[in-house]
C-alpha positions as a printed NumPy array, in Angstrom:
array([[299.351,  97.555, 195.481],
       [302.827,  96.666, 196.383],
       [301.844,  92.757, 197.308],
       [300.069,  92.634, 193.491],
       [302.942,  93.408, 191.138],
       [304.847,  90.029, 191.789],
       [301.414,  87.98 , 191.418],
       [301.805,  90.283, 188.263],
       [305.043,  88.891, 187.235],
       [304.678,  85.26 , 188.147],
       [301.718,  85.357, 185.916],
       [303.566,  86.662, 182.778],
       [306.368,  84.427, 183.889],
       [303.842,  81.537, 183.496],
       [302.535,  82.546, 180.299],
       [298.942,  83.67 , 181.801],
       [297.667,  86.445, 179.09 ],
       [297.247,  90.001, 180.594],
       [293.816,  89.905, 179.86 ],
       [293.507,  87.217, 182.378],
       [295.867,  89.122, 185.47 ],
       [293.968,  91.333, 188.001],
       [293.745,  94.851, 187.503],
       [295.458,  95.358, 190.857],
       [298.533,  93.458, 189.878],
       [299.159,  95.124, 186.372],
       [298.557,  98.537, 187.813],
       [301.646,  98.56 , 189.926],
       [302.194, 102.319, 189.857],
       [306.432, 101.934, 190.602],
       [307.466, 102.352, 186.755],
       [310.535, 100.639, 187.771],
       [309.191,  97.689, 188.629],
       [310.348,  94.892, 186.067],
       [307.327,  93.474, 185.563],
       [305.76 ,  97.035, 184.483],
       [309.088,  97.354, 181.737],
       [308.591,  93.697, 180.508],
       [304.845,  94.731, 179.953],
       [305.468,  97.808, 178.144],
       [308.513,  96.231, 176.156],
       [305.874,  92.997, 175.64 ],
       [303.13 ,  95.524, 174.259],
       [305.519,  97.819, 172.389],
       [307.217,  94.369, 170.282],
       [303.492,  93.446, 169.413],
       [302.445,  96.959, 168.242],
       [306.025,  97.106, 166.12 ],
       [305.419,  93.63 , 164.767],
       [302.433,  94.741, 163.742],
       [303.431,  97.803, 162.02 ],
       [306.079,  95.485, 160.266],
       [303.747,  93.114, 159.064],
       [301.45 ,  95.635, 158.148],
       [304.471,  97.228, 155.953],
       [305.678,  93.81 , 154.686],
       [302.499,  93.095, 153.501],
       [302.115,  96.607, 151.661],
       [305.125,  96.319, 149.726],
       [304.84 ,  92.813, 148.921],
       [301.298,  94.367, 147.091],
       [303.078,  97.475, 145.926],
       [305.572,  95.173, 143.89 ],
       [303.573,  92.822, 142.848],
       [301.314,  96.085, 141.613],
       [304.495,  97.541, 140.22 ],
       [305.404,  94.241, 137.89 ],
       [302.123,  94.273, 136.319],
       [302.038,  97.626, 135.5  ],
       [305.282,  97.645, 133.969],
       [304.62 ,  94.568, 132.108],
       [301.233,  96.174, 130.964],
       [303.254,  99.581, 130.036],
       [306.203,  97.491, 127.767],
       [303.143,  95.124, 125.95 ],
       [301.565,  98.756, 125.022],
       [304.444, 100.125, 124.027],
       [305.635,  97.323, 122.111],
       [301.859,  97.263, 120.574],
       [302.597, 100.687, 119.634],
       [305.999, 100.418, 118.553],
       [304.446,  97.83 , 115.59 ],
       [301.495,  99.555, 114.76 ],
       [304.092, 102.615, 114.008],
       [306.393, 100.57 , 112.14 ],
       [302.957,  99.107, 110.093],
       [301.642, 102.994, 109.446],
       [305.61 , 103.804, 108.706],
       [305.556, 101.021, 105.922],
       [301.964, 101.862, 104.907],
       [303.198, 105.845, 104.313],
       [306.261, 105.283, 102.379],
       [303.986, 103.212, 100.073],
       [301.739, 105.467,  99.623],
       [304.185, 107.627,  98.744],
       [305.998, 105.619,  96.411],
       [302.277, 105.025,  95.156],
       [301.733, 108.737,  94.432],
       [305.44 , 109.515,  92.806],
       [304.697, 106.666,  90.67 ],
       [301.052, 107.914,  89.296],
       [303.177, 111.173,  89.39 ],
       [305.733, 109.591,  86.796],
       [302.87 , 108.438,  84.639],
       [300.935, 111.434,  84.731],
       [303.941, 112.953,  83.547],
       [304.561, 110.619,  80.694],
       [301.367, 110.877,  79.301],
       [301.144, 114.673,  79.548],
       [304.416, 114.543,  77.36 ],
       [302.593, 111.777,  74.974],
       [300.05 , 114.194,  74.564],
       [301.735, 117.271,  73.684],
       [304.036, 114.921,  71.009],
       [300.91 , 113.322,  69.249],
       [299.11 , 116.897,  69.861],
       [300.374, 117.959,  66.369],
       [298.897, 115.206,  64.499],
       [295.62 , 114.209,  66.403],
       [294.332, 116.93 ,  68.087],
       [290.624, 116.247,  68.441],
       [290.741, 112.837,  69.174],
       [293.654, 112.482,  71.433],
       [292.483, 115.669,  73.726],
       [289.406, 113.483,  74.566],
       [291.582, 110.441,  75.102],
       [294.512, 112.172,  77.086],
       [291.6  , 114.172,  78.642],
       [289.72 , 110.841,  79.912],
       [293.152, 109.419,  81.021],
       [294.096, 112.441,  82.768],
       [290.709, 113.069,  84.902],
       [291.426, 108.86 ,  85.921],
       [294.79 , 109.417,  86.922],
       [293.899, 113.081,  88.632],
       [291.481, 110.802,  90.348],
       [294.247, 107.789,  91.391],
       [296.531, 110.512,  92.747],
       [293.717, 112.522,  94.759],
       [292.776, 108.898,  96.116],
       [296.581, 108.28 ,  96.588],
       [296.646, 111.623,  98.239],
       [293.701, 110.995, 100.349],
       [294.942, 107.551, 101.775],
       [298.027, 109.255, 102.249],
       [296.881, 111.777, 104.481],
       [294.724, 108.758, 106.172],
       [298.019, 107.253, 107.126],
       [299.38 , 110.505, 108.242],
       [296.863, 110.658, 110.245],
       [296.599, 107.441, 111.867],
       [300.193, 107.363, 112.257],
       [299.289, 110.946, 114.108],
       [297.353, 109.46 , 116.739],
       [299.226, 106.244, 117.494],
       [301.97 , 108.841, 118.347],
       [299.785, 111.166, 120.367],
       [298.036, 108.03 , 121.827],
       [301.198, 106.62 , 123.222],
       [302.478, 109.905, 124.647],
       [299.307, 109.358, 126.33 ],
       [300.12 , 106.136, 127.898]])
C-alpha cells in the first residue's frame, strides 16, 4: 500500500531489522520508491560481502595450502638431491673398487705367467686359489655396483615421481 512504504523507510531509517517491518510496508510495489532501492542496494552489499569474505577466506587457505606444499616439495627434493649425491659417491667407489681388484687381478695374472716357467704345479694351485678370491671380490664389487646403480635408479625415478 501506498501509506506503508514510508512506515517502511522510517523503520530502516531507525535501524529496525527487515525482519521486524510489516509485510505491507516492504512490499511497496513502486520500484522507484527509495526505500525499495535502499533495500535492494542493503541486501545486494550483504550478499557481495559475503561472497568477499567467503573468497578472502578461500585464498587466505589456498596460500597458506600453497606454502606448505612448496615447503614439503623443496625438503623432498633437497632429501633427494643428498641421497643422489650419497649413491653418486657410493658408485664412483665402487668403481674405483672394481678397477682396483681389476689392477691386481692383472698383476697377478702377469706374476703367474713369469713364475709359470719355473713352478708350474705349485703356483697354478696358488695363482688358481688367488684368482677364484679375487674373481669372487670383483663379482661382489660388481654386484654392489649394480646395487648402487640401482638404488641410484629409483631415487631418480622416485623423484620424477614427486
Amino acid at each position: 500500500s501506498p501509506a506503508a512504504a514510508p512506515v517502511a523507510a522510517s523503520a530502516a531509517a531507525a535501524g529496525v531489522p527487515s525482519s521486524a517491518i510489516p509485510i505491507a510496508a516492504r512490499m511497496d510495489p513502486n520500484p522507484n520508491n527509495p526505500s525499495n532501492i535502499i533495500n535492494a542496494l542493503t541486501r545486494r552489499m550483504g550478499e557481495l560481502e559475503i561472497n568477499l569474505t567467503l573468497t578472502s577466506n578461500w585464498l587466505t587457505e589456498w596460500k597458506t595450502l600453497m606454502a606448505t606444499q612448496i615447503k614439503r616439495i623443496n625438503t623432498t627434493q633437497e632429501e633427494a638431491a643428498t641421497r643422489l649425491r650419497g649413491v653418486q659417491t657410493n658408485v664412483s667407489a665402487v668403481q674405483e673398487g672394481v678397477r682396483a681388484v681389476d689392477a691386481v687381478l692383472e698383476s697377478f695374472v702377469d706374476l703367474q705367467r713369469l713364475q709359470s716357467a719355473s713352478s708350474v704345479g705349485s703356483l697354478n694351485a696358488s695363482v688358481a686359489a688367488l684368482e677364484s678370491r679375487l674373481n669372487a671380490m670383483a663379482s661382489a664389487a660388481v654386484e654392489r655396483e649394480i646395487a648402487h646403480a640401482l638404488e641410484l635408479e629409483r631415487l631418480q625415478w622416485r623423484h620424477r615421481l614427486e
